[in-house]
Amino acid sequence: MKALKHPNIVQLYDVKKSSNNIYLFQELCDKGSLEDVLNSRKKLPEAEALVITKQIVAGYKYLYENKIIHRDLKPANILIKD
């Protein structure tokens, strides 16, 4: 996962393990999730929804090309930055 580089995929920088936990150091996505956006706004304009959908498809296509399948794709797992 650390080797993946795409503007629509959260960058994983490092993984550390302790005796009790695994820590993932990843790119900061400080705007929350798509679920947060949908819950706060209830409705997105069609143009904005289209931009978001294209970004999701581009990221998923990149994963697929790298033989990775995201098996839990849902609004809560789509993180937003800037």
N, CA, C and O atoms as a GROMACS GRO file, in nm:
protein
  328
    1MET      N    1   0.082  -0.119   0.000
    1MET     CA    2   0.000   0.000   0.000
    1MET      C    3   0.087   0.126   0.000
    1MET      O    4   0.047   0.229  -0.056
    2LYS      N    5   0.204   0.119   0.062
    2LYS     CA    6   0.291   0.237   0.066
    2LYS      C    7   0.339   0.275  -0.073
    2LYS      O    8   0.374   0.391  -0.096
    3ALA      N    9   0.342   0.183  -0.165
    3ALA     CA   10   0.390   0.210  -0.300
    3ALA      C   11   0.284   0.278  -0.388
    3ALA      O   12   0.317   0.331  -0.494
    4LEU      N   13   0.159   0.276  -0.345
    4LEU     CA   14   0.052   0.335  -0.424
    4LEU      C   15   0.059   0.487  -0.418
    4LEU      O   16   0.067   0.546  -0.310
    5LYS      N   17   0.055   0.551  -0.534
    5LYS     CA   18   0.060   0.697  -0.542
    5LYS      C   19  -0.046   0.742  -0.643
    5LYS      O   20  -0.030   0.722  -0.764
    6HIS      N   21  -0.152   0.802  -0.592
    6HIS     CA   22  -0.261   0.850  -0.678
    6HIS      C   23  -0.332   0.962  -0.603
    6HIS      O   24  -0.349   0.953  -0.482
    7PRO      N   25  -0.374   1.067  -0.672
    7PRO     CA   26  -0.439   1.179  -0.603
    7PRO      C   27  -0.573   1.142  -0.536
    7PRO      O   28  -0.620   1.217  -0.451
    8ASN      N   29  -0.633   1.031  -0.573
    8ASN     CA   30  -0.761   0.992  -0.515
    8ASN      C   31  -0.750   0.872  -0.420
    8ASN      O   32  -0.851   0.811  -0.385
    9ILE      N   33  -0.629   0.841  -0.380
    9ILE     CA   34  -0.603   0.734  -0.282
    9ILE      C   35  -0.527   0.795  -0.165
    9ILE      O   36  -0.426   0.863  -0.186
   10VAL      N   37  -0.573   0.771  -0.044
   10VAL     CA   38  -0.504   0.822   0.074
   10VAL      C   39  -0.366   0.757   0.081
   10VAL      O   40  -0.354   0.634   0.075
   11GLN      N   41  -0.263   0.840   0.094
   11GLN     CA   42  -0.126   0.791   0.097
   11GLN      C   43  -0.094   0.728   0.234
   11GLN      O   44  -0.114   0.790   0.338
   12LEU      N   45  -0.046   0.606   0.231
   12LEU     CA   46   0.001   0.538   0.352
   12LEU      C   47   0.151   0.561   0.361
   12LEU      O   48   0.226   0.521   0.272
   13TYR      N   49   0.195   0.626   0.471
   13TYR     CA   50   0.336   0.658   0.486
   13TYR      C   51   0.415   0.551   0.559
   13TYR      O   52   0.527   0.519   0.520
   14ASP      N   53   0.356   0.494   0.664
   14ASP     CA   54   0.431   0.397   0.743
   14ASP      C   55   0.334   0.313   0.826
   14ASP      O   56   0.219   0.351   0.849
   15VAL      N   57   0.384   0.199   0.870
   15VAL     CA   58   0.309   0.110   0.959
   15VAL      C   59   0.402   0.070   1.072
   15VAL      O   60   0.515   0.027   1.048
   16LYS      N   61   0.355   0.084   1.193
   16LYS     CA   62   0.433   0.045   1.311
   16LYS      C   63   0.348  -0.052   1.394
   16LYS      O   64   0.226  -0.038   1.402
   17LYS      N   65   0.415  -0.148   1.453
   17LYS     CA   66   0.346  -0.246   1.536
   17LYS      C   67   0.400  -0.238   1.678
   17LYS      O   68   0.520  -0.222   1.700
   18SER      N   69   0.312  -0.250   1.774
   18SER     CA   70   0.351  -0.267   1.914
   18SER      C   71   0.298  -0.404   1.956
   18SER      O   72   0.242  -0.477   1.875
   19SER      N   73   0.316  -0.437   2.080
   19SER     CA   74   0.269  -0.568   2.125
   19SER      C   75   0.116  -0.578   2.123
   19SER      O   76   0.061  -0.688   2.114
   20ASN      N   77   0.047  -0.463   2.130
   20ASN     CA   78  -0.099  -0.465   2.135
   20ASN      C   79  -0.169  -0.401   2.016
   20ASN      O   80  -0.288  -0.424   1.994
   21ASN      N   81  -0.097  -0.320   1.938
   21ASN     CA   82  -0.162  -0.239   1.835
   21ASN      C   83  -0.082  -0.233   1.706
   21ASN      O   84   0.038  -0.261   1.702
   22ILE      N   85  -0.152  -0.197   1.601
   22ILE     CA   86  -0.089  -0.165   1.473
   22ILE      C   87  -0.123  -0.020   1.444
   22ILE      O   88  -0.240   0.018   1.450
   23TYR      N   89  -0.024   0.062   1.412
   23TYR     CA   90  -0.043   0.204   1.385
   23TYR      C   91  -0.018   0.232   1.238
   23TYR      O   92   0.087   0.197   1.184
   24LEU      N   93  -0.115   0.296   1.174
   24LEU     CA   94  -0.102   0.336   1.034
   24LEU      C   95  -0.080   0.486   1.029
   24LEU      O   96  -0.160   0.562   1.084
   25PHE      N   97   0.025   0.529   0.964
   25PHE     CA   98   0.053   0.671   0.945
   25PHE      C   99   0.018   0.705   0.801
   25PHE      O  100   0.082   0.658   0.707
   26GLN      N  101  -0.086   0.786   0.787
   26GLN     CA  102  -0.136   0.815   0.653
   26GLN      C  103  -0.158   0.965   0.634
   26GLN      O  104  -0.154   1.043   0.729
   27GLU      N  105  -0.181   0.999   0.511
   27GLU     CA  106  -0.209   1.136   0.471
   27GLU      C  107  -0.328   1.191   0.551
   27GLU      O  108  -0.426   1.121   0.574
   28LEU      N  109  -0.317   1.317   0.593
   28LEU     CA  110  -0.424   1.380   0.669
   28LEU      C  111  -0.540   1.417   0.577
   28LEU      O  112  -0.522   1.485   0.477
   29CYS      N  113  -0.658   1.370   0.612
   29CYS     CA  114  -0.781   1.404   0.540
   29CYS      C  115  -0.872   1.474   0.641
   29CYS      O  116  -0.959   1.412   0.702
   30ASP      N  117  -0.850   1.603   0.656
   30ASP     CA  118  -0.911   1.678   0.765
   30ASP      C  119  -1.053   1.726   0.741
   30ASP      O  120  -1.109   1.795   0.826
   31LYS      N  121  -1.112   1.693   0.629
   31LYS     CA  122  -1.249   1.736   0.600
   31LYS      C  123  -1.353   1.628   0.633
   31LYS      O  124  -1.472   1.645   0.605
   32GLY      N  125  -1.308   1.518   0.694
   32GLY     CA  126  -1.401   1.412   0.732
   32GLY      C  127  -1.426   1.315   0.618
   32GLY      O  128  -1.345   1.299   0.527
   33SER      N  129  -1.540   1.250   0.626
   33SER     CA  130  -1.574   1.150   0.526
   33SER      C  131  -1.689   1.200   0.438
   33SER      O  132  -1.754   1.300   0.469
   34LEU      N  133  -1.712   1.128   0.330
   34LEU     CA  134  -1.827   1.159   0.245
   34LEU      C  135  -1.957   1.139   0.323
   34LEU      O  136  -2.054   1.211   0.301
   35GLU      N  137  -1.958   1.044   0.414
   35GLU     CA  138  -2.076   1.024   0.498
   35GLU      C  139  -2.104   1.149   0.582
   35GLU      O  140  -2.220   1.189   0.596
   36ASP      N  141  -2.000   1.211   0.638
   36ASP     CA  142  -2.017   1.334   0.715
   36ASP      C  143  -2.078   1.444   0.629
   36ASP      O  144  -2.169   1.515   0.672
   37VAL      N  145  -2.027   1.458   0.507
   37VAL     CA  146  -2.078   1.560   0.415
   37VAL      C  147  -2.225   1.533   0.383
   37VAL      O  148  -2.306   1.625   0.387
   38LEU      N  149  -2.258   1.411   0.351
   38LEU     CA  150  -2.396   1.378   0.315
   38LEU      C  151  -2.491   1.397   0.433
   38LEU      O  152  -2.605   1.442   0.415
   39ASN      N  153  -2.445   1.365   0.554
   39ASN     CA  154  -2.530   1.382   0.672
   39ASN      C  155  -2.552   1.530   0.704
   39ASN      O  156  -2.660   1.569   0.750
   40SER      N  157  -2.451   1.612   0.681
   40SER     CA  158  -2.464   1.754   0.715
   40SER      C  159  -2.540   1.833   0.608
   40SER      O  160  -2.606   1.932   0.640
   41ARG      N  161  -2.530   1.791   0.483
   41ARG     CA  162  -2.591   1.868   0.375
   41ARG      C  163  -2.716   1.804   0.319
   41ARG      O  164  -2.795   1.871   0.252
   42LYS      N  165  -2.737   1.677   0.344
   42LYS     CA  166  -2.854   1.603   0.298
   42LYS      C  167  -2.861   1.585   0.147
   42LYS      O  168  -2.909   1.482   0.099
   43LYS      N  169  -2.816   1.683   0.071
   43LYS     CA  170  -2.828   1.676  -0.074
   43LYS      C  171  -2.708   1.748  -0.137
   43LYS      O  172  -2.668   1.855  -0.091
   44LEU      N  173  -2.653   1.689  -0.241
   44LEU     CA  174  -2.543   1.752  -0.315
   44LEU      C  175  -2.594   1.797  -0.451
   44LEU      O  176  -2.675   1.729  -0.513
   45PRO      N  177  -2.546   1.914  -0.497
   45PRO     CA  178  -2.580   1.952  -0.635
   45PRO      C  179  -2.525   1.847  -0.732
   45PRO      O  180  -2.423   1.785  -0.706
   46GLU      N  181  -2.594   1.829  -0.842
   46GLU     CA  182  -2.556   1.726  -0.938
   46GLU      C  183  -2.412   1.743  -0.985
   46GLU      O  184  -2.339   1.644  -0.997
   47ALA      N  185  -2.370   1.866  -1.012
   47ALA     CA  186  -2.233   1.890  -1.061
   47ALA      C  187  -2.129   1.846  -0.957
   47ALA      O  188  -2.027   1.787  -0.994
   48GLU      N  189  -2.154   1.874  -0.830
   48GLU     CA  190  -2.061   1.834  -0.724
   48GLU      C  191  -2.061   1.681  -0.708
   48GLU      O  192  -1.955   1.621  -0.689
   49ALA      N  193  -2.176   1.621  -0.714
   49ALA     CA  194  -2.186   1.474  -0.704
   49ALA      C  195  -2.110   1.408  -0.819
   49ALA      O  196  -2.047   1.304  -0.799
   50LEU      N  197  -2.117   1.466  -0.937
   50LEU     CA  198  -2.047   1.411  -1.053
   50LEU      C  199  -1.895   1.418  -1.034
   50LEU      O  200  -1.824   1.322  -1.066
   51VAL      N  201  -1.845   1.530  -0.981
   51VAL     CA  202  -1.701   1.544  -0.955
   51VAL      C  203  -1.655   1.438  -0.854
   51VAL      O  204  -1.554   1.371  -0.874
   52ILE      N  205  -1.731   1.422  -0.746
   52ILE     CA  206  -1.696   1.323  -0.643
   52ILE      C  207  -1.699   1.182  -0.701
   52ILE      O  208  -1.610   1.101  -0.674
   53THR      N  209  -1.801   1.152  -0.779
   53THR     CA  210  -1.813   1.019  -0.839
   53THR      C  211  -1.696   0.990  -0.932
   53THR      O  212  -1.642   0.880  -0.931
   54LYS      N  213  -1.657   1.087  -1.012
   54LYS     CA  214  -1.542   1.068  -1.102
   54LYS      C  215  -1.414   1.042  -1.024
   54LYS      O  216  -1.332   0.961  -1.065
   55GLN      N  217  -1.396   1.112  -0.911
   55GLN     CA  218  -1.277   1.090  -0.828
   55GLN      C  219  -1.277   0.951  -0.767
   55GLN      O  220  -1.173   0.885  -0.762
   56ILE      N  221  -1.393   0.905  -0.721
   56ILE     CA  222  -1.403   0.770  -0.664
   56ILE      C  223  -1.370   0.666  -0.770
   56ILE      O  224  -1.294   0.573  -0.744
   57VAL      N  225  -1.426   0.682  -0.888
   57VAL     CA  226  -1.402   0.586  -0.997
   57VAL      C  227  -1.255   0.587  -1.038
   57VAL      O  228  -1.197   0.481  -1.063
   58ALA      N  229  -1.193   0.704  -1.044
   58ALA     CA  230  -1.051   0.712  -1.082
   58ALA      C  231  -0.964   0.642  -0.978
   58ALA      O  232  -0.871   0.569  -1.014
   59GLY      N  233  -0.993   0.662  -0.851
   59GLY     CA  234  -0.917   0.595  -0.745
   59GLY      C  235  -0.937   0.445  -0.748
   59GLY      O  236  -0.841   0.369  -0.732
   60TYR      N  237  -1.061   0.401  -0.767
   60TYR     CA  238  -1.090   0.258  -0.771
   60TYR      C  239  -1.025   0.193  -0.893
   60TYR      O  240  -0.974   0.081  -0.885
   61LYS      N  241  -1.028   0.263  -1.004
   61LYS     CA  242  -0.964   0.211  -1.126
   61LYS      C  243  -0.814   0.190  -1.102
   61LYS      O  244  -0.758   0.089  -1.144
   62TYR      N  245  -0.750   0.286  -1.035
   62TYR     CA  246  -0.607   0.275  -1.004
   62TYR      C  247  -0.582   0.152  -0.916
   62TYR      O  248  -0.487   0.077  -0.939
   63LEU      N  249  -0.666   0.134  -0.814
   63LEU     CA  250  -0.650   0.016  -0.728
   63LEU      C  251  -0.664  -0.113  -0.810
   63LEU      O  252  -0.584  -0.205  -0.795
   64TYR      N  253  -0.766  -0.118  -0.895
   64TYR     CA  254  -0.791  -0.236  -0.977
   64TYR      C  255  -0.672  -0.265  -1.068
   64TYR      O  256  -0.633  -0.381  -1.084
   65GLU      N  257  -0.614  -0.161  -1.128
   65GLU     CA  258  -0.497  -0.178  -1.215
   65GLU      C  259  -0.378  -0.233  -1.138
   65GLU      O  260  -0.289  -0.294  -1.196
   66ASN      N  261  -0.375  -0.209  -1.006
   66ASN     CA  262  -0.268  -0.259  -0.921
   66ASN      C  263  -0.310  -0.387  -0.847
   66ASN      O  264  -0.248  -0.426  -0.748
   67LYS      N  265  -0.416  -0.450  -0.899
   67LYS     CA  266  -0.463  -0.579  -0.846
   67LYS      C  267  -0.505  -0.573  -0.699
   67LYS      O  268  -0.480  -0.665  -0.621
   68ILE      N  269  -0.570  -0.461  -0.664
   68ILE     CA  270  -0.623  -0.443  -0.529
   68ILE      C  271  -0.773  -0.416  -0.542
   68ILE      O  272  -0.815  -0.335  -0.625
   69ILE      N  273  -0.851  -0.484  -0.462
   69ILE     CA  274  -0.994  -0.463  -0.460
   69ILE      C  275  -1.033  -0.412  -0.322
   69ILE      O  276  -1.004  -0.477  -0.221
   70HIS      N  277  -1.098  -0.297  -0.316
   70HIS     CA  278  -1.150  -0.242  -0.191
   70HIS      C  279  -1.286  -0.307  -0.167
   70HIS      O  280  -1.380  -0.284  -0.243
   71ARG      N  281  -1.297  -0.386  -0.062
   71ARG     CA  282  -1.419  -0.464  -0.040
   71ARG      C  283  -1.517  -0.397   0.055
   71ARG      O  284  -1.617  -0.457   0.093
   72ASP      N  285  -1.488  -0.273   0.095
   72ASP     CA  286  -1.578  -0.204   0.187
   72ASP      C  287  -1.593  -0.058   0.146
   72ASP      O  288  -1.578   0.033   0.227
   73LEU      N  289  -1.623  -0.038   0.019
   73LEU     CA  290  -1.638   0.097  -0.034
   73LEU      C  291  -1.775   0.151   0.004
   73LEU      O  292  -1.878   0.099  -0.040
   74LYS      N  293  -1.777   0.255   0.087
   74LYS     CA  294  -1.900   0.318   0.133
   74LYS      C  295  -1.867   0.462   0.173
   74LYS      O  296  -1.750   0.494   0.194
   75PRO      N  297  -1.967   0.549   0.186
   75PRO     CA  298  -1.939   0.690   0.217
   75PRO      C  299  -1.854   0.711   0.342
   75PRO      O  300  -1.774   0.805   0.346
   76ALA      N  301  -1.869   0.627   0.444
   76ALA     CA  302  -1.789   0.642   0.566
   76ALA      C  303  -1.641   0.615   0.542
   76ALA      O  304  -1.557   0.662   0.618
   77ASN      N  305  -1.608   0.540   0.436
   77ASN     CA  306  -1.468   0.507   0.406
   77ASN      C  307  -1.408   0.593   0.295
   77ASN      O  308  -1.296   0.568   0.250
   78ILE      N  309  -1.481   0.692   0.251
   78ILE     CA  310  -1.429   0.784   0.150
   78ILE      C  311  -1.392   0.913   0.222
   78ILE      O  312  -1.480   0.989   0.263
   79LEU      N  313  -1.262   0.937   0.238
   79LEU     CA  314  -1.213   1.051   0.315
   79LEU      C  315  -1.190   1.171   0.223
   79LEU      O  316  -1.158   1.157   0.106
   80ILE      N  317  -1.209   1.289   0.282
   80ILE     CA  318  -1.200   1.413   0.204
   80ILE      C  319  -1.091   1.503   0.261
   80ILE      O  320  -1.078   1.519   0.383
   81LYS      N  321  -1.014   1.561   0.171
   81LYS     CA  322  -0.914   1.659   0.212
   81LYS      C  323  -0.931   1.784   0.127
   81LYS      O  324  -0.997   1.780   0.024
   82ASP      N  325  -0.872   1.890   0.170
   82ASP     CA  326  -0.878   2.022   0.102
   82ASP      C  327  -0.998   2.036   0.015
   82ASP      O  328  -1.016   2.141  -0.047
   0.00000   0.00000   0.00000
